[in-house]
Tab-separated table of C-alpha atoms in Angstrom:
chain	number	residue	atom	x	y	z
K	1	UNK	CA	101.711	84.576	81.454
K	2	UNK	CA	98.839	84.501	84.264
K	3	UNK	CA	99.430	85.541	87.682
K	4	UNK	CA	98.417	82.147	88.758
K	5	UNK	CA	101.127	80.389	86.846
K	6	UNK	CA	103.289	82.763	87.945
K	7	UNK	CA	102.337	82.177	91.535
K	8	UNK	CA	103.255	78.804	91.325
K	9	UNK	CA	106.300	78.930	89.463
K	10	UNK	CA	107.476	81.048	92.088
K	11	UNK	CA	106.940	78.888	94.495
K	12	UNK	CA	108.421	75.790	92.552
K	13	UNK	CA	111.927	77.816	92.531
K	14	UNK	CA	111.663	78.797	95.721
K	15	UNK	CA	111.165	74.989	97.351
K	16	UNK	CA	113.806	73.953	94.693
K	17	UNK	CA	116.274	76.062	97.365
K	18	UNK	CA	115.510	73.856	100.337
K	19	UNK	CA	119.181	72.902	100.657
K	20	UNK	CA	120.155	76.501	100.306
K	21	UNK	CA	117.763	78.408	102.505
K	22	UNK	CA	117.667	82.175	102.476
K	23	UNK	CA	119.940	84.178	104.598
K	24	UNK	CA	120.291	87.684	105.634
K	25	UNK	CA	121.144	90.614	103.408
K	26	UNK	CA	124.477	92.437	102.731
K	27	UNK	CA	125.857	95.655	103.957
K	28	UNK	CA	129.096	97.179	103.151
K	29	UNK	CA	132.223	97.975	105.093
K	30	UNK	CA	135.786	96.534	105.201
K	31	UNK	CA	136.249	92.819	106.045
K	32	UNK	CA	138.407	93.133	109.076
K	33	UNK	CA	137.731	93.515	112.939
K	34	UNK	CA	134.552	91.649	112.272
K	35	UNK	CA	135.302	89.254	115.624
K	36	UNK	CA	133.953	92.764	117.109
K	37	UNK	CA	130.866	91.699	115.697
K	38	UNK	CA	131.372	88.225	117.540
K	39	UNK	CA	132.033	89.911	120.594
K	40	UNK	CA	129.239	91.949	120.578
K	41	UNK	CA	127.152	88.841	120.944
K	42	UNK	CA	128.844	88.112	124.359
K	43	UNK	CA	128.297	91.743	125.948
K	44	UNK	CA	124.560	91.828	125.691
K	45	UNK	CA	124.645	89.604	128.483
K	46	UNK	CA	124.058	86.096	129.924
K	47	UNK	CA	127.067	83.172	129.034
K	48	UNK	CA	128.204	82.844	126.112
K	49	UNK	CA	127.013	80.083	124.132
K	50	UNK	CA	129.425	77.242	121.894
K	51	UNK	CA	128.487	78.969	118.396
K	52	UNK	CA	129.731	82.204	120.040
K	53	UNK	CA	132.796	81.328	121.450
K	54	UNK	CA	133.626	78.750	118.204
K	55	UNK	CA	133.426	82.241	116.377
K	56	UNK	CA	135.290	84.449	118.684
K	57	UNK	CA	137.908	81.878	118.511
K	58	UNK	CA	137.748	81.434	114.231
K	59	UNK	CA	137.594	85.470	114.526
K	60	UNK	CA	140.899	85.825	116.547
K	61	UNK	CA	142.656	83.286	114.229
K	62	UNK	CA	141.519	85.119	111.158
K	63	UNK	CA	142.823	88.338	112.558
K	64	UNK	CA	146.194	86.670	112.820
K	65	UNK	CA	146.507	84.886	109.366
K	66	UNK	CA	143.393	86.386	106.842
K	67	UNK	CA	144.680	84.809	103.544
K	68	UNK	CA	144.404	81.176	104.612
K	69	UNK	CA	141.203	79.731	102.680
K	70	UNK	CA	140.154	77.468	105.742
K	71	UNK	CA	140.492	79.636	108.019
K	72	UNK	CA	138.226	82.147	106.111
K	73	UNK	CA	135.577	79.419	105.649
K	74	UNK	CA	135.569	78.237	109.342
K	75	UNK	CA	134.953	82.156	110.173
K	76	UNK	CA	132.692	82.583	107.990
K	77	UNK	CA	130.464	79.321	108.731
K	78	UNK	CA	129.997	80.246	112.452
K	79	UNK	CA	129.148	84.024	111.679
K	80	UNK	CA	126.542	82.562	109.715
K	81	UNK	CA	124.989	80.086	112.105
K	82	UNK	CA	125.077	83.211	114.342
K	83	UNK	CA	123.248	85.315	111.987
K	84	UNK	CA	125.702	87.089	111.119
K	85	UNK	CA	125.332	86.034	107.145
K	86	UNK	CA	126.465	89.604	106.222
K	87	UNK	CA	129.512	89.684	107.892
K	88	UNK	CA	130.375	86.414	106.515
K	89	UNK	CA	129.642	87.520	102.669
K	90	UNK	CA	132.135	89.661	103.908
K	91	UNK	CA	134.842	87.867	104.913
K	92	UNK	CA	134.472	84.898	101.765
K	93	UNK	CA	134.025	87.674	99.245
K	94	UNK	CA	137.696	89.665	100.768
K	95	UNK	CA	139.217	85.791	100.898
K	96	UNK	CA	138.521	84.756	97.442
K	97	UNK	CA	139.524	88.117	96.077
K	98	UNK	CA	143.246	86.953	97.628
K	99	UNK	CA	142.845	83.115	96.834
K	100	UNK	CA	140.508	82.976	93.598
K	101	UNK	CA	142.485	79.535	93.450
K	102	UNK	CA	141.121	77.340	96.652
K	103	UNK	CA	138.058	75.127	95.656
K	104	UNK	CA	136.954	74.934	99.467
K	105	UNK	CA	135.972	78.937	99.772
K	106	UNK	CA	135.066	79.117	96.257
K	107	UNK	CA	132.698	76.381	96.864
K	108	UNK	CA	131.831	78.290	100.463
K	109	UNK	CA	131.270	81.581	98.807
K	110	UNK	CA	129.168	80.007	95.870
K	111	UNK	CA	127.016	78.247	98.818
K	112	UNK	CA	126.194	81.332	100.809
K	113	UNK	CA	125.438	83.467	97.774
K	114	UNK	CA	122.737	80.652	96.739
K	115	UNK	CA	121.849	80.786	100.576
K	116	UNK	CA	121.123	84.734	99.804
K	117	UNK	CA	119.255	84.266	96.552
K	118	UNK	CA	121.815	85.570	94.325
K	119	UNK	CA	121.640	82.417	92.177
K	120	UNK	CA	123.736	83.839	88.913
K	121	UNK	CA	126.591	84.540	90.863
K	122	UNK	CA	126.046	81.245	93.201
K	123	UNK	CA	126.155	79.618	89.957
K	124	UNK	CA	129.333	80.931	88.385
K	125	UNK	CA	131.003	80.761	91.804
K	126	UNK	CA	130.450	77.292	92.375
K	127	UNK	CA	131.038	76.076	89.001
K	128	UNK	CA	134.527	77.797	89.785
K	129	UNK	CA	134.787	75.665	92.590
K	130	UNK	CA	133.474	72.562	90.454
K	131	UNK	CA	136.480	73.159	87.833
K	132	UNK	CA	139.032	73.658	90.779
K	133	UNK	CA	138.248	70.032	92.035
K	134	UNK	CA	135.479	70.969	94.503
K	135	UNK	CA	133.305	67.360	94.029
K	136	UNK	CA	131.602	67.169	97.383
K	137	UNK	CA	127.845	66.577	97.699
K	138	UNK	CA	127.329	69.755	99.184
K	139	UNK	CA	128.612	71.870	96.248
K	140	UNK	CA	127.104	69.391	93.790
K	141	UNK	CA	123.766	69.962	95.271
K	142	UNK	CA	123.599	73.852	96.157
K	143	UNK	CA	124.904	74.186	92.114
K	144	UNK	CA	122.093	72.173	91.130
K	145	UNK	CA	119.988	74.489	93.191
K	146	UNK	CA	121.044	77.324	91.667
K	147	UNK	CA	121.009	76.003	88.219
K	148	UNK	CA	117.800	75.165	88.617
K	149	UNK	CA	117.100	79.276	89.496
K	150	UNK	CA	118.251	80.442	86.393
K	151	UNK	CA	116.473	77.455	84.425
K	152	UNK	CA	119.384	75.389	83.687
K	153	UNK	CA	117.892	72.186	84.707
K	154	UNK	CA	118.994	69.213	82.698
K	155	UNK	CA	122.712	70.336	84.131
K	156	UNK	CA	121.241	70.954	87.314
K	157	UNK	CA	120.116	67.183	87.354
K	158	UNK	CA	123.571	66.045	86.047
K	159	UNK	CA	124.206	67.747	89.739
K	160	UNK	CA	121.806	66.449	92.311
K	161	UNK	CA	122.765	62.859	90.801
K	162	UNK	CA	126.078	63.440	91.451
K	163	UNK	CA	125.345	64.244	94.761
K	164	UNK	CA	123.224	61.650	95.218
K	165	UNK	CA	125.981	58.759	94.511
K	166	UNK	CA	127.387	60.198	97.625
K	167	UNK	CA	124.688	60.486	99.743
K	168	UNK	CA	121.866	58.091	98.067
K	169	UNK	CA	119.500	58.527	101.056
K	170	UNK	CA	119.318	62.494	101.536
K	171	UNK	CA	115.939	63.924	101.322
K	172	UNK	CA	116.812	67.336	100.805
K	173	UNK	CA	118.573	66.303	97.996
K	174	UNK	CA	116.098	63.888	96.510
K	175	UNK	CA	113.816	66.903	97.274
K	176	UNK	CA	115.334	69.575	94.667
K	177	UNK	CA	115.999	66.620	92.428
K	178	UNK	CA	111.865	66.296	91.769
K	179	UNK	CA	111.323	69.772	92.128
K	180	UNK	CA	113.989	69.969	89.359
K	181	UNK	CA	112.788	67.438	86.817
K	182	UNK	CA	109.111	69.214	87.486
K	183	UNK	CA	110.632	72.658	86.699
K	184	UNK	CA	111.181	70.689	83.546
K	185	UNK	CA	108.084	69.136	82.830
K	186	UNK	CA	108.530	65.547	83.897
K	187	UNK	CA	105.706	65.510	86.312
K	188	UNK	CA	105.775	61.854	86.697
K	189	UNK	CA	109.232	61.440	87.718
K	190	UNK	CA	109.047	64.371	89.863
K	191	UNK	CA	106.118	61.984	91.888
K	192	UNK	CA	108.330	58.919	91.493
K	193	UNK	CA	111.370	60.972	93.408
K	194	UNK	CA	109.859	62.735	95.582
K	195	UNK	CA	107.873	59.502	96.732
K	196	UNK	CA	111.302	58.433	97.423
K	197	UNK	CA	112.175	61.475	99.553
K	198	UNK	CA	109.248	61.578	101.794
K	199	UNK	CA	109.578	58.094	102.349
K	200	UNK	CA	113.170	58.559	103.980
K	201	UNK	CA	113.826	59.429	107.634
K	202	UNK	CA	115.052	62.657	107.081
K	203	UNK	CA	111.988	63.892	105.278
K	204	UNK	CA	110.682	66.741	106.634
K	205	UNK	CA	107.501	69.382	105.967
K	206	UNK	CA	108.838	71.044	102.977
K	207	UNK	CA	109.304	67.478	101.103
K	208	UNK	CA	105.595	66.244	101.912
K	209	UNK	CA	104.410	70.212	100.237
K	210	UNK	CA	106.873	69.620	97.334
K	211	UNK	CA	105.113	65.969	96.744
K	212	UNK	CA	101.924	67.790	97.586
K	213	UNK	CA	102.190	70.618	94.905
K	214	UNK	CA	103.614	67.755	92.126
K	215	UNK	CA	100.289	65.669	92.634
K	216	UNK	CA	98.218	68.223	92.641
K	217	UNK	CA	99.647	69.346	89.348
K	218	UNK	CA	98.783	66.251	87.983
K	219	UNK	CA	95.060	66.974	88.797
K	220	UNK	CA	95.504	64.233	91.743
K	221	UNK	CA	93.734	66.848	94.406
K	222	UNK	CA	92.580	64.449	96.610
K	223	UNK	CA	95.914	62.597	97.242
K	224	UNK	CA	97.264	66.237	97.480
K	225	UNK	CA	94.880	67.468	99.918
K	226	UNK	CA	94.695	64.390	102.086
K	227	UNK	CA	99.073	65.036	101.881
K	228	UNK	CA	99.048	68.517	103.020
K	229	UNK	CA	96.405	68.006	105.979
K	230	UNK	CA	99.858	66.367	107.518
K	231	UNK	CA	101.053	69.780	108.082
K	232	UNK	CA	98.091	71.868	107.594
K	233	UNK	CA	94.651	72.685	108.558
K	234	UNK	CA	91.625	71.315	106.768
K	235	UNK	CA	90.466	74.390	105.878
K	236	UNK	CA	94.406	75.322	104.503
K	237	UNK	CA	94.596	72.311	102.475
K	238	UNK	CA	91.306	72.518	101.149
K	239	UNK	CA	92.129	76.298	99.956
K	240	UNK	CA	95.611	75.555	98.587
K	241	UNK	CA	93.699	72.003	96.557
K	242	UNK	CA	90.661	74.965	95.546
K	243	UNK	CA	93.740	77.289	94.332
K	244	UNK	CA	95.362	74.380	92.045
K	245	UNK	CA	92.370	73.156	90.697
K	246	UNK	CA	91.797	77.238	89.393
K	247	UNK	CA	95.142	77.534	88.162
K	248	UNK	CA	95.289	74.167	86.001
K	249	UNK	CA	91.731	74.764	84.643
K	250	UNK	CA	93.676	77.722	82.582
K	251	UNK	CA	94.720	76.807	78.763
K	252	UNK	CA	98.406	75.802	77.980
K	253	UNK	CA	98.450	75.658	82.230
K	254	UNK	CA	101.366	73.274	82.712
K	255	UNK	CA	103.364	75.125	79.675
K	256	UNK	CA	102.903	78.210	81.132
K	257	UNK	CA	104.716	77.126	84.060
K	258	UNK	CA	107.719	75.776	81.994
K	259	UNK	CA	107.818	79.049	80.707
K	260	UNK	CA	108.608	80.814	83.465
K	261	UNK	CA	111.202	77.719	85.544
């Protein structure tokens, strides 16, 4: 395969993450006395904020009572808006070692490991959580995501539509959905969705590039270009529209791509 397909396959699986965006890495150490960690955020001086003190509180209650499954994910949800994504691998991973049986931190767990790009073991995590009743839209759509990582996209679309009967108006979701179904070659309904997506309030910069990179693609540069300028300078968009146009000029360009989603 050329580097240039490569290039942009790359960048098709990484957009098809926008749910799920990348977190920090992992260290190693034992799952307890991480509120330390919390606290640590209060001594470096100034206040301390609501995230911190929603942790320090959801560290304290973990301390007491670390097998209970919501508990765990609470913790573990406000370490990671704090940036503490490690710590919070952490405490999941030690909780669903005790209670392998809760679909709310098996669905947690399989969400934060998509969130740090381990999508094989996102995947089998939260189709654990799927068969052990977890239904929400927010599993159903970070599975999709990583289904779609490991090129299972056909049931990764079975996903994002389930998610979508419950929340028929998200743009992140619509978003992987068209990345998805251009992963598998379906350029046109790829445009068709993520039309839809950008057209919704909660659109944002990374739907108009996803749109962007589908019509230009399809050879439609100048729709493309006159797209990315949005969010973009001239000069960017016109470099990005140059760098398509070189790529799809190769032989067996768009099956290249497929080869590689």
């Amino acid at each position: 395969m050329s580097q240039s397909a490569r290039r942009i396959s790359a960048t098709c699986l990484a957009l098809a993450a926008t749910l799920v965006v990348a977190g920090c890495s992992q260290t190693s150490g034992p799952a307890s006395g991480l509120s330390d960690a919390v606290r640590s955020f209060a001594d470096r001086g100034g206040p301390e904020d609501q995230l911190t003190r929603q942790a320090h509180r959801w560290g304290e209650a973990y301390e007491r009572d670390p097998d209970d499954p919501k508990t765990a994910v609470a913790y573990a949800e406000s370490l990671d808006a704090l940036g503490r994504t490690d710590h919070a691998m952490q405490i999941l991973a030690a909780t669903v070692a005790r209670s392998p049986n809760s679909p709310d931190l098996m669905a947690a767990h399989g969400r934060l490991l998509a969130r740090n790009g381990d999508a094989v073991r996102a995947a089998s995590a939260l189709q654990k959580a799927e068969a052990l009743g977890a239904t929400d839209w927010r599993t159903q759509s970070a599975l999709g995501a990583a289904l779609d990582q490991v090129g299972r996209h056909a049931d990764a679309q079975q996903r994002y539509q389930r998610a979508l009967r419950q929340q028929p108006n998200s743009a992140s979701i619509l978003s992987n959905y068209g990345l998805s179904q251009a992963l598998a070659g379906d350029l046109s309904a790829a445009e068709t969705t993520l039309r839809r997506a950008s057209s919704l309030p909660g659109s944002d910069v990374r739907v108009r590039q996803n749109l962007a990179l589908v019509l230009g693609l399809q050879g439609k540069f100048n729709e493309a270009e006159q797209l990315a300028r949005q969010d973009m300078s001239a000069d960017e968009a016109q470099r990005n529209t140059a760098y398509l146009r070189e790529m799809l000029s190769q032989d067996d360009r768009w099956s290249q791509i497929r080869e590689n989603g």
